[in-house]
mmCIF file of C-alpha atoms and ligand atoms in Angstrom:
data_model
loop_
_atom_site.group_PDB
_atom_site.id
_atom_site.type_symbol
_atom_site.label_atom_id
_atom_site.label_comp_id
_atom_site.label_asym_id
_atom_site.label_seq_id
_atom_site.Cartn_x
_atom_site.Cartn_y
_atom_site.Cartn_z
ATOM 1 C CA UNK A 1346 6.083 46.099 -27.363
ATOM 2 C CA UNK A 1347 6.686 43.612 -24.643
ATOM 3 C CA UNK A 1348 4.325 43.458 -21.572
ATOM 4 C CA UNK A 1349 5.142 42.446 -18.010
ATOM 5 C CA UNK A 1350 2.117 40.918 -16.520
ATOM 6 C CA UNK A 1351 1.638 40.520 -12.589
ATOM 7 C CA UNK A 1352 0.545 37.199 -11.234
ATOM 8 C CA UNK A 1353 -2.463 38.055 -9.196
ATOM 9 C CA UNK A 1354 -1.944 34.905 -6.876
ATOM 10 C CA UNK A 1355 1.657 35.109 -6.152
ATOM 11 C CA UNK A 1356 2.646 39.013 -7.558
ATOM 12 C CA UNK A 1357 4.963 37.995 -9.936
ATOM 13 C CA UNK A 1358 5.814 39.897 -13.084
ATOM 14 C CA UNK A 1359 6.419 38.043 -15.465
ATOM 15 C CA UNK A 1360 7.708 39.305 -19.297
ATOM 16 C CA UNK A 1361 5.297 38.439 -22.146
ATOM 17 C CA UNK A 1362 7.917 38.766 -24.834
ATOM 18 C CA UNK A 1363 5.298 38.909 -27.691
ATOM 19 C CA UNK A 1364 7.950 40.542 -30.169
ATOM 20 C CA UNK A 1365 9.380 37.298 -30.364
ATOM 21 C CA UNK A 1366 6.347 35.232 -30.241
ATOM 22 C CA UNK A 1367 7.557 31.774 -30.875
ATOM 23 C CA UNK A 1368 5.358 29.172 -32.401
ATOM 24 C CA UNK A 1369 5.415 24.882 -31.195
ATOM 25 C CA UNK A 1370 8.083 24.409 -34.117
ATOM 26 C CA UNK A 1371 10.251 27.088 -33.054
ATOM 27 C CA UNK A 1372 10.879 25.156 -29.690
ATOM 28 C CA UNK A 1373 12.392 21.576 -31.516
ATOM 29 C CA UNK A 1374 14.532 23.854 -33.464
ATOM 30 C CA UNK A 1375 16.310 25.633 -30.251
ATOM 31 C CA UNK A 1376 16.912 21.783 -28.931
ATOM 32 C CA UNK A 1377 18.978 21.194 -32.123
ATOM 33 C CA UNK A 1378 21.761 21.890 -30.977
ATOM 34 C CA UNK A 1379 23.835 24.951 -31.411
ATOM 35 C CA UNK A 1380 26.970 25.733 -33.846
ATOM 36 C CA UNK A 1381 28.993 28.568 -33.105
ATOM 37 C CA UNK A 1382 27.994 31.834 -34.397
ATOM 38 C CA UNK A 1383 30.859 33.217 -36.991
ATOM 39 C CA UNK A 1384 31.755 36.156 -37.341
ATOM 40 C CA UNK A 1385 31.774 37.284 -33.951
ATOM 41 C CA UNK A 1386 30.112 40.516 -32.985
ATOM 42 C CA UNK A 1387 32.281 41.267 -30.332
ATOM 43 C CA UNK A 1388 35.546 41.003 -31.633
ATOM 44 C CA UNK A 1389 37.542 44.055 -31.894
ATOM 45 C CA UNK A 1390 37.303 45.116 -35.340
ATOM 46 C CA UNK A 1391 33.933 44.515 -35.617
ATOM 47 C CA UNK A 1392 31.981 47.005 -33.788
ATOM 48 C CA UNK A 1393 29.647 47.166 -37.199
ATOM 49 C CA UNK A 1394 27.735 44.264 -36.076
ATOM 50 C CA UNK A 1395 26.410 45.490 -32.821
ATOM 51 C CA UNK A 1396 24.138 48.440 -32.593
ATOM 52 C CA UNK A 1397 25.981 51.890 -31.446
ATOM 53 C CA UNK A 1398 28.553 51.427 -28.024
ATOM 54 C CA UNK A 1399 26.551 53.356 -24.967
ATOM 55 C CA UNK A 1400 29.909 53.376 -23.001
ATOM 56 C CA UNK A 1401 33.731 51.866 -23.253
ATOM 57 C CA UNK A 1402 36.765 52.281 -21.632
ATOM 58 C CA UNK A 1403 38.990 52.405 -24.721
ATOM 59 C CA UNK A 1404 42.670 53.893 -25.372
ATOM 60 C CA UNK A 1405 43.442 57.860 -25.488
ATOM 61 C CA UNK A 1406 42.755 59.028 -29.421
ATOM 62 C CA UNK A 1407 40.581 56.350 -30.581
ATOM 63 C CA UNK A 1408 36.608 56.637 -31.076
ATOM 64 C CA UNK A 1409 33.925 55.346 -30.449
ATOM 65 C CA UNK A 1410 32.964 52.387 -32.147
ATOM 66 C CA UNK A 1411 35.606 51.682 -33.417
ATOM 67 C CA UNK A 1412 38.869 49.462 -32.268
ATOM 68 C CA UNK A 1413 40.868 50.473 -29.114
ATOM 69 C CA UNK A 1414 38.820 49.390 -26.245
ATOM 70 C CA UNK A 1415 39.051 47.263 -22.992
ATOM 71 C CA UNK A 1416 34.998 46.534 -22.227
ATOM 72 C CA UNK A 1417 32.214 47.813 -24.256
ATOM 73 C CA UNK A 1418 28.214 48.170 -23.817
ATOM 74 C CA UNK A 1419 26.205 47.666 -26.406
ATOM 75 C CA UNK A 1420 22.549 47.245 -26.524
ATOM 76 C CA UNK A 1421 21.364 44.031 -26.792
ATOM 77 C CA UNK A 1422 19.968 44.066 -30.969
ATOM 78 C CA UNK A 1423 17.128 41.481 -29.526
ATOM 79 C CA UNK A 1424 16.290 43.237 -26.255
ATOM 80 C CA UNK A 1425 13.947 41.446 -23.655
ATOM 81 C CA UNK A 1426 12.368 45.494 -22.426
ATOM 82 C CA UNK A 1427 12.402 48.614 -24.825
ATOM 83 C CA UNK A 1428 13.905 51.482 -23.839
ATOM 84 C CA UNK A 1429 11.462 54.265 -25.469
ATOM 85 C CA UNK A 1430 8.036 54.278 -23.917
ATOM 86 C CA UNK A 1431 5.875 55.081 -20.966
ATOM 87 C CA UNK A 1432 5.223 52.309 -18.129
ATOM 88 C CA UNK A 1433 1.810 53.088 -19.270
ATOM 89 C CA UNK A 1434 0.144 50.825 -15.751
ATOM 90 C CA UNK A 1435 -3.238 49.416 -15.896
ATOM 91 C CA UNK A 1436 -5.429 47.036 -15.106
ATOM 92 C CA UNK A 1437 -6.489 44.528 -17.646
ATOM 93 C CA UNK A 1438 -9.974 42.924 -15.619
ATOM 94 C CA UNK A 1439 -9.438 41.687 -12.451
ATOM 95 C CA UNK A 1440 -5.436 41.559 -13.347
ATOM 96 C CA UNK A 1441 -2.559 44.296 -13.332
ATOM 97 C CA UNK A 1442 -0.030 44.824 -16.108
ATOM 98 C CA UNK A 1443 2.526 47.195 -17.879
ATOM 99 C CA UNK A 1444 4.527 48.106 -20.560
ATOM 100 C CA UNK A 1445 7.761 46.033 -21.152
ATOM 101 C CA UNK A 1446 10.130 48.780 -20.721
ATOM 102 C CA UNK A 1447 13.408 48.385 -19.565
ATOM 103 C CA UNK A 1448 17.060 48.435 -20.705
ATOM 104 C CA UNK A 1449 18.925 45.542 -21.724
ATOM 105 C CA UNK A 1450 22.751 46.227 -22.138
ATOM 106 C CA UNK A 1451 25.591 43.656 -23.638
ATOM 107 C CA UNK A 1452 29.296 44.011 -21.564
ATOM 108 C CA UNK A 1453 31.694 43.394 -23.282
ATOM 109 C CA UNK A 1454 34.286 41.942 -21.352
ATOM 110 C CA UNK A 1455 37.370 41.778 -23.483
ATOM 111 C CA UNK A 1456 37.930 42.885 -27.314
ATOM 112 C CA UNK A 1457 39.779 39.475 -27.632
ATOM 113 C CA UNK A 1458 37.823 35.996 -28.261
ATOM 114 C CA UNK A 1459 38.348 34.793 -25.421
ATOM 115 C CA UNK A 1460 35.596 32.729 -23.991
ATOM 116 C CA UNK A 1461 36.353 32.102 -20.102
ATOM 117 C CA UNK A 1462 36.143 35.144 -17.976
ATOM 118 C CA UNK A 1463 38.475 33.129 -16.112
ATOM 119 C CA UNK A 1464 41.368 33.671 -18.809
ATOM 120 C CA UNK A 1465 41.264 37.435 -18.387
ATOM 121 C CA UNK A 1466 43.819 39.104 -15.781
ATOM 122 C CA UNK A 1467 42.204 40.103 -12.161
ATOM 123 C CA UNK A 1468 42.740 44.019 -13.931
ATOM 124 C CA UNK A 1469 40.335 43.416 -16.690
ATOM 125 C CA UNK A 1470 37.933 41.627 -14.868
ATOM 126 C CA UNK A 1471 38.029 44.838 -12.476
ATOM 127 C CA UNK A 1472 37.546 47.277 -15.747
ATOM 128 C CA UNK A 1473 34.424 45.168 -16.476
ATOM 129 C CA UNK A 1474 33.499 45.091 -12.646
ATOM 130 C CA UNK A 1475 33.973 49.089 -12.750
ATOM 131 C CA UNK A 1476 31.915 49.417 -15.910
ATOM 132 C CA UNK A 1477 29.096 47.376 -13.854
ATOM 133 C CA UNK A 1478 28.878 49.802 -11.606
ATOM 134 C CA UNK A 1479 29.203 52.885 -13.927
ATOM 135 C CA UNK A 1480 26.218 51.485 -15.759
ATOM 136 C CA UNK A 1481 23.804 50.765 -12.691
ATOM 137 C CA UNK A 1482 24.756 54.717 -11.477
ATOM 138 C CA UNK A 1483 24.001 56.179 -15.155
ATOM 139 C CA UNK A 1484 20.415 54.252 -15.202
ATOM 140 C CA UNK A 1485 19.386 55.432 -11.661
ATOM 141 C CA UNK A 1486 18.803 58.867 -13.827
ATOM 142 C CA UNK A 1487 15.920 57.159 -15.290
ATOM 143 C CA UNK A 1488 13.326 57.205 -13.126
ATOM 144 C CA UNK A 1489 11.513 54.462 -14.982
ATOM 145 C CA UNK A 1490 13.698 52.209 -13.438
ATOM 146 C CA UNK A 1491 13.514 50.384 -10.107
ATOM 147 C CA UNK A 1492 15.833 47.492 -10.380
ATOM 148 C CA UNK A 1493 19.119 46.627 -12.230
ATOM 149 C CA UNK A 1494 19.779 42.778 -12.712
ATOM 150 C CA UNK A 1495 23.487 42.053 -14.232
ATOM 151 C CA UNK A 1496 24.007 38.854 -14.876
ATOM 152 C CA UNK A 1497 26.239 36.111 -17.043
ATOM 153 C CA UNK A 1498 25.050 33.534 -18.885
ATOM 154 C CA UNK A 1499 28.467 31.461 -20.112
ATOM 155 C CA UNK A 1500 27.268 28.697 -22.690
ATOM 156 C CA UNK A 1501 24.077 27.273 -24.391
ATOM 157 C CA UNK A 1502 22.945 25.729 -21.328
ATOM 158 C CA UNK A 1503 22.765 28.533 -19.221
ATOM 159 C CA UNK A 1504 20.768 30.483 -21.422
ATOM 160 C CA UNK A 1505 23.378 32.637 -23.704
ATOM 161 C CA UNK A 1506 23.526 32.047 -27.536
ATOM 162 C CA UNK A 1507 26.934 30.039 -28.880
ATOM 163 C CA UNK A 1508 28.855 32.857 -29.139
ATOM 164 C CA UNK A 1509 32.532 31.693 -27.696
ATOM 165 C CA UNK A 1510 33.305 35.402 -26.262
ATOM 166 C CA UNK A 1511 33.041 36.504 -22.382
ATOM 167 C CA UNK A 1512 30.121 39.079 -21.831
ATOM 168 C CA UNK A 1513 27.823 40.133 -19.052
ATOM 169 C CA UNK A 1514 24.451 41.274 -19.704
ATOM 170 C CA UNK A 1515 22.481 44.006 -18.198
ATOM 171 C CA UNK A 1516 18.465 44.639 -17.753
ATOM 172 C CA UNK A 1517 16.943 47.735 -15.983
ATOM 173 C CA UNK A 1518 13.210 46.662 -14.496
ATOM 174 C CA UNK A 1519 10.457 48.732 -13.863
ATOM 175 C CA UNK A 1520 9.736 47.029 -10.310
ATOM 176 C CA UNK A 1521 11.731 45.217 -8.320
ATOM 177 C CA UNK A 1522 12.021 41.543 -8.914
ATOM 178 C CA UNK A 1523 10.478 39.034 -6.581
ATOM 179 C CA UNK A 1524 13.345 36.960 -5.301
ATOM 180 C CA UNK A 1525 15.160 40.406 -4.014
ATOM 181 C CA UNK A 1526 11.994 41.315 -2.574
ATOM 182 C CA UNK A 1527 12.577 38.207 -0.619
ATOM 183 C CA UNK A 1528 15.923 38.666 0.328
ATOM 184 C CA UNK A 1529 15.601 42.418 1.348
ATOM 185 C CA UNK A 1530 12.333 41.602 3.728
ATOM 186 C CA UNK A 1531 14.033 39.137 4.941
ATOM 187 C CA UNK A 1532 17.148 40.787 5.760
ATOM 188 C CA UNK A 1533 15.003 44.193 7.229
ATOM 189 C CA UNK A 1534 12.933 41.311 9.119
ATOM 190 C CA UNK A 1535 16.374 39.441 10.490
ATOM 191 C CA UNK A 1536 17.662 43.556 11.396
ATOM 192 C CA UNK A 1537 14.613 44.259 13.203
ATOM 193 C CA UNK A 1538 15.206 41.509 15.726
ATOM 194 C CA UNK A 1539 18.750 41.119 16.113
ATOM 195 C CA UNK A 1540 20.073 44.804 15.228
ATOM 196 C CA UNK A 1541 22.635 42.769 12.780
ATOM 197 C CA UNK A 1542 23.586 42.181 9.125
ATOM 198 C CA UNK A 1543 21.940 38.787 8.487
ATOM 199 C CA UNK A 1544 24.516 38.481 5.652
ATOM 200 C CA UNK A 1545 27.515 40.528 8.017
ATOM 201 C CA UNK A 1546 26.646 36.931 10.513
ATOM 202 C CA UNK A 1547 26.839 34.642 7.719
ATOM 203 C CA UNK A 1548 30.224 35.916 6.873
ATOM 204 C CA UNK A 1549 31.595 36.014 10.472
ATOM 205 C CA UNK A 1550 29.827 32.595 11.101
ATOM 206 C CA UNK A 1551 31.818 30.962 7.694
ATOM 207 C CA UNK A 1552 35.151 32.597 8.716
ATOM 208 C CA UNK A 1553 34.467 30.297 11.879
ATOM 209 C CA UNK A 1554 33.399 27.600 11.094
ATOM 210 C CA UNK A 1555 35.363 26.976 7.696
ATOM 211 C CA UNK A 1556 33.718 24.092 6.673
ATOM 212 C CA UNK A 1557 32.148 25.874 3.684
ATOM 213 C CA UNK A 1558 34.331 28.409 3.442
ATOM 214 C CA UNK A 1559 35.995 28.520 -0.151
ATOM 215 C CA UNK A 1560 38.078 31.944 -0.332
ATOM 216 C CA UNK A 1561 39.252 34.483 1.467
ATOM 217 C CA UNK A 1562 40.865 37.076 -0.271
ATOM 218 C CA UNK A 1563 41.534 41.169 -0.204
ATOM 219 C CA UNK A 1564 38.235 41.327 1.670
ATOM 220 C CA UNK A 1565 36.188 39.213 -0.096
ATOM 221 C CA UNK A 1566 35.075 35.446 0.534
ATOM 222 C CA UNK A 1567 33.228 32.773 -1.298
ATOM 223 C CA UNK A 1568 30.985 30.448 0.359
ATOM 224 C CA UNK A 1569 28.996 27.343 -0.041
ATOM 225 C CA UNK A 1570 26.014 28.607 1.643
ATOM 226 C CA UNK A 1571 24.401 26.537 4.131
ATOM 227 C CA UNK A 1572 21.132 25.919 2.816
ATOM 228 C CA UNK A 1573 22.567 25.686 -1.045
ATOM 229 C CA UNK A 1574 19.635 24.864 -3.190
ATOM 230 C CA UNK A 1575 22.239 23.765 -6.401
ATOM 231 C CA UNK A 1576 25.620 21.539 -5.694
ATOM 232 C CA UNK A 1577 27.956 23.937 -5.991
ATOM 233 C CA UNK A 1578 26.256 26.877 -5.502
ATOM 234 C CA UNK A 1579 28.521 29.469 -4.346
ATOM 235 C CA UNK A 1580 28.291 33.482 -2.755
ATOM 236 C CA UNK A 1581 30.792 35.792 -2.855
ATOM 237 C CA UNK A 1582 30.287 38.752 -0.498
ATOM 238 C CA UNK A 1583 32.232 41.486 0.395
ATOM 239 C CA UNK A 1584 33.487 41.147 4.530
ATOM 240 C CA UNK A 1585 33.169 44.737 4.852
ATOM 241 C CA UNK A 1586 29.487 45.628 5.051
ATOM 242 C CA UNK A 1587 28.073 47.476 2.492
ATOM 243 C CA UNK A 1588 24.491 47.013 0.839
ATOM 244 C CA UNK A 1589 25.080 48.592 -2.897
ATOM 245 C CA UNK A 1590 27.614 47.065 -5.557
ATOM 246 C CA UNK A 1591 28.504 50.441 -6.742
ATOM 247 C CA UNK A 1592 30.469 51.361 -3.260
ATOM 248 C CA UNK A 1593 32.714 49.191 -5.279
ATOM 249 C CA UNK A 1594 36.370 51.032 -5.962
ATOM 250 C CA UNK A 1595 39.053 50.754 -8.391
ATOM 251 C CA UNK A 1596 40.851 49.093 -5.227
ATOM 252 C CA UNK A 1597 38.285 46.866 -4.123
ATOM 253 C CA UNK A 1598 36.718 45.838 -7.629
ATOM 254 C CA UNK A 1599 40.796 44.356 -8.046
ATOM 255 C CA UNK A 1600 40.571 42.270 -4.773
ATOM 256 C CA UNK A 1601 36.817 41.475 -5.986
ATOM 257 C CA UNK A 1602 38.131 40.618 -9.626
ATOM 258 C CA UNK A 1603 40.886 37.885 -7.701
ATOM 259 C CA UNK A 1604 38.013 35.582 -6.268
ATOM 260 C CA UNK A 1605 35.749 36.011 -8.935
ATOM 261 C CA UNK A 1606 38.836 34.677 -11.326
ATOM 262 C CA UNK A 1607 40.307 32.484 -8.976
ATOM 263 C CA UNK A 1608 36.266 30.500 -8.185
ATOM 264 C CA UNK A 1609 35.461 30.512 -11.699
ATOM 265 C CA UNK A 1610 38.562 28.968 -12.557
ATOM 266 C CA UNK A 1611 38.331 25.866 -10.025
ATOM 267 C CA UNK A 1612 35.093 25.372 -11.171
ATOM 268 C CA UNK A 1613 36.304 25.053 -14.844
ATOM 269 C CA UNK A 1614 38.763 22.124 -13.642
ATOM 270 C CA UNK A 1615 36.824 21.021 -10.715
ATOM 271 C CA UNK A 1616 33.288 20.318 -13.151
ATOM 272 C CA UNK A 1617 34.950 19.961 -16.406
ATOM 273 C CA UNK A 1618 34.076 23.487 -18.121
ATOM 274 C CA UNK A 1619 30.777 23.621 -16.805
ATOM 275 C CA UNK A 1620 27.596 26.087 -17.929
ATOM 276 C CA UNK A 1621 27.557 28.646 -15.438
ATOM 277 C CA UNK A 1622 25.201 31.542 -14.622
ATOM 278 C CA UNK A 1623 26.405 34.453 -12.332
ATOM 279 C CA UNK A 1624 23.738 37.280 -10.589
ATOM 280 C CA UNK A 1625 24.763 39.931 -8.976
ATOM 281 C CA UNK A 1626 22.294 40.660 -5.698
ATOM 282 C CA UNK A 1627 22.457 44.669 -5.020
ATOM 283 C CA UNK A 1628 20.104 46.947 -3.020
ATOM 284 C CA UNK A 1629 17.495 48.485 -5.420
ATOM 285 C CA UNK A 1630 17.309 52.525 -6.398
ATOM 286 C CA UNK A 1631 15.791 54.053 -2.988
ATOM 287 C CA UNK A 1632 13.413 56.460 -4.895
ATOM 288 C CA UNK A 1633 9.965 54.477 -3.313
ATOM 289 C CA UNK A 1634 7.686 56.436 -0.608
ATOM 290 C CA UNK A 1635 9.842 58.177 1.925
ATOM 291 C CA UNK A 1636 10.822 55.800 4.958
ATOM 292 C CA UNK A 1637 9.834 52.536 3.058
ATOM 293 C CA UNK A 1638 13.685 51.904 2.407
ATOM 294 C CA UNK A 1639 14.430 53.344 6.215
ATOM 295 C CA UNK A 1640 17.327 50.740 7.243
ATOM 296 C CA UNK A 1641 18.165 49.078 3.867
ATOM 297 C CA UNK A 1642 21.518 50.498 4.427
ATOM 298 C CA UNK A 1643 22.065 48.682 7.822
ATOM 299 C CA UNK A 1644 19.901 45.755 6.864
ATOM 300 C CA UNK A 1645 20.849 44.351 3.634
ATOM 301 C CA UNK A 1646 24.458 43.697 2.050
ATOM 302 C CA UNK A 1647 25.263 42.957 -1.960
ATOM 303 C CA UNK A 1648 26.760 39.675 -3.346
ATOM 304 C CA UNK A 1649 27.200 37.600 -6.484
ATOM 305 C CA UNK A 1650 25.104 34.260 -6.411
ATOM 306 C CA UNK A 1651 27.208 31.844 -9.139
ATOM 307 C CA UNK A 1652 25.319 28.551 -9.872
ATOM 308 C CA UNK A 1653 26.939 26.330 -12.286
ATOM 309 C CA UNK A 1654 24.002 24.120 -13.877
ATOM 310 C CA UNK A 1655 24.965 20.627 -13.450
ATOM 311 C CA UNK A 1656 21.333 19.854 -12.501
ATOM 312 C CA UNK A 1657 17.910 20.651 -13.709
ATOM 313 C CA UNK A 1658 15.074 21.573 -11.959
ATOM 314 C CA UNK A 1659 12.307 19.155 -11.647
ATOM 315 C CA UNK A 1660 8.851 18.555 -10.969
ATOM 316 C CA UNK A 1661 9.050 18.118 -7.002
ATOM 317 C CA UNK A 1662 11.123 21.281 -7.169
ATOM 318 C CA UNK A 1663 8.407 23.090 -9.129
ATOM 319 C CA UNK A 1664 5.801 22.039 -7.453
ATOM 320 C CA UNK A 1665 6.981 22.772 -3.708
ATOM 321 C CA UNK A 1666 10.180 25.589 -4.395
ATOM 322 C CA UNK A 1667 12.008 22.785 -2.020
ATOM 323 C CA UNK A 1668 15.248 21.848 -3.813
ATOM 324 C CA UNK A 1669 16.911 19.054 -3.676
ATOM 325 C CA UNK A 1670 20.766 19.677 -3.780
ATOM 326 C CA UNK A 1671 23.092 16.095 -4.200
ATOM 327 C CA UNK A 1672 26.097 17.229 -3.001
ATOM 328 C CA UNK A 1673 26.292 18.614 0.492
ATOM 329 C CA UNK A 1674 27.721 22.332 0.825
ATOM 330 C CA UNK A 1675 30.529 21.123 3.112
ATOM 331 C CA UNK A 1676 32.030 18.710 0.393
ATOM 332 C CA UNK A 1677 31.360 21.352 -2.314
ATOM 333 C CA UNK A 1678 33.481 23.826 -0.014
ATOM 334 C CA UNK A 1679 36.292 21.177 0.282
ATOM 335 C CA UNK A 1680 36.226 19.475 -3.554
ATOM 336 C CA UNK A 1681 37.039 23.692 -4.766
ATOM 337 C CA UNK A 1682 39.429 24.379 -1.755
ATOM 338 C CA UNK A 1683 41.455 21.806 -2.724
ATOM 339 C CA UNK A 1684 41.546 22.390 -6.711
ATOM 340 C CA UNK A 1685 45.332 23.078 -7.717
HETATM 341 ZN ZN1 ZN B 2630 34.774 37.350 -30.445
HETATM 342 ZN ZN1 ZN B 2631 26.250 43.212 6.136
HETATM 343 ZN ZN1 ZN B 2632 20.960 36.913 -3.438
#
């Protein structure tokens, strides 16, 4: 069983994947370099290879696990948390830790091998949008759970294994993580003062200013943000305020699916095919002590963080969280509003 283990300095968890212990050799061999992994697990046609489907959206008639689908979830077969199990909290000494429990779910984005989201049409990146949000409602039923990350990692380099086939991965977390803590105390902190949306000004401030603005489409824009820690770094929020993902619609997940498809595609020409990771930022499950989450409604609004990793992060970084970002989030802006 995995363990999450709480800093006692800083308070962050941190998974001790001991299921995978890996020893010093282990390390040289994942630098090797990676060949493509054949046959592919998530092709249609074979389902076999991954453990049972939790959910698909798949044709009238056919069944599950086998062909006929659109997306699929599948467990991840080398899962970071375990589902079964109790949270089991206690200290260890002077320090605090748990049981690694947690979901961690596979989307399956098309049934094709196809390996840029980018190549799939704005309505199947909205049935995998859709299926996002179906998944983060069903887990809210398990009480275990405080957090749902999902997040894509496209390539080697951005943490996924060299499998050339568009997915999405999932993980349910038994507290929330620190760097939404950050954003959500921030954001209730920002409220209290000015009565406002921190992320509702940022918005209205890009739409005016322009200068990093990247998109605006069906109620959705992408933005370099000002203070972008990674060149290129790029948000995508909804204009119309809303602090949870799953308000998401069929209608809005399509106008969501069009920037999504239309950003990640510049950035394919723009940075030559880049690795890419994608997080989606969404207000945690409001089952803490009663009035903790009071304004989190008001105060805090959901978006998708992409980051395509063109650098890597250093010592001075590291050592100080200070990151030093070479190109400026204006040009950024203008370099993808002016890919063809
Ligand atoms: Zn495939
Ligand atoms: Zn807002
Ligand atoms: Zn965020």
């Amino acid at each position: 069983m995995p363990e999450l283990r709480k800093d006692p300095i800083i308070g962050r968890w941190v998974i001790i994947a001991n299921e995978r212990a890996k020893r010093p050799n282990d390390f040289k061999a994942d630098q090797a370099g990676m060949k493509e992994v054949l046959p592919c697990p998530f092709c249609e046609g074979d389902e076999h290879m991954t453990p049972p489907e939790i959910r698909s959206i798949r044709k009238e008639g056919t069944k599950p696990n086998e062909p006929g689908w659109d997306v699929r979830v599948v467990p991840n077969d080398s899962p970071v948390l375990r589902i079964e199990g109790d949270l089991n909290k206690r200290p260890h000494g002077i320090y605090d830790m748990m049981n690694g429990v947690g979901a961690n779910e596979i989307i399956i984005e098309t049934p094709e091998h196809i390996d840029h989201m980018s190549d799939l049409s704005p309505e199947q990146i909205s049935k995998v949008l859709l299926t996002y949000k179906e998944r983060i409602e069903d887990l809210e039923g398990d009480k275990r759970f405080k957090y749902v990350l999902i997040f894509k990692n496209h390539k080697p380099a951005a943490g996924a294994t060299n499998i050339k086939h568009c997915r999405s991965q999932l993980i349910a977390l038994p507290a929330c993580p620190k760097s939404v803590k950050g954003e959500l105390e921030g954001a209730r902190k920002y409220f209290e003062y000015k009565d406002r949306c921190v992320f509702c000004d940022i918005v209205s401030q890009e739409l005016s200013d322009k200068k990093r603005l990247i998109l605006d489409i069906d109620g959705f824009v992408a933005i370099s943000p000002f203070a972008a820690r990674f060149p290129f770094e790029t948000w995508i929020l909804p204009k119309k305020h809303s602090s949870d993902f799953t308000s998401i619609d069929k209608n809005s997940s399509v106008g969501l699916a069009k920037v999504l498809k239309e950003l990640l595609s510049r950035m394919n020409k723009l940075l030559n095919d880049p690795p890419y990771n994608y997080i989606i930022h969404t207000a945690p499950y409001r089952r803490a002590k009663e009035g903790y989450w009071s304004s989190i409604e008001h105060d805090y609004h959901w978006h998708i963080e992409v980051i395509p990793r063109l650098t890597r992060v250093a010592g001075f970084e590291w050592g100080t969280g200070f990151y030093i970002n070479p190109t400026p989030p204006e040009d950024a802006a203008k370099f993808l509003r002016e890919v063809k």
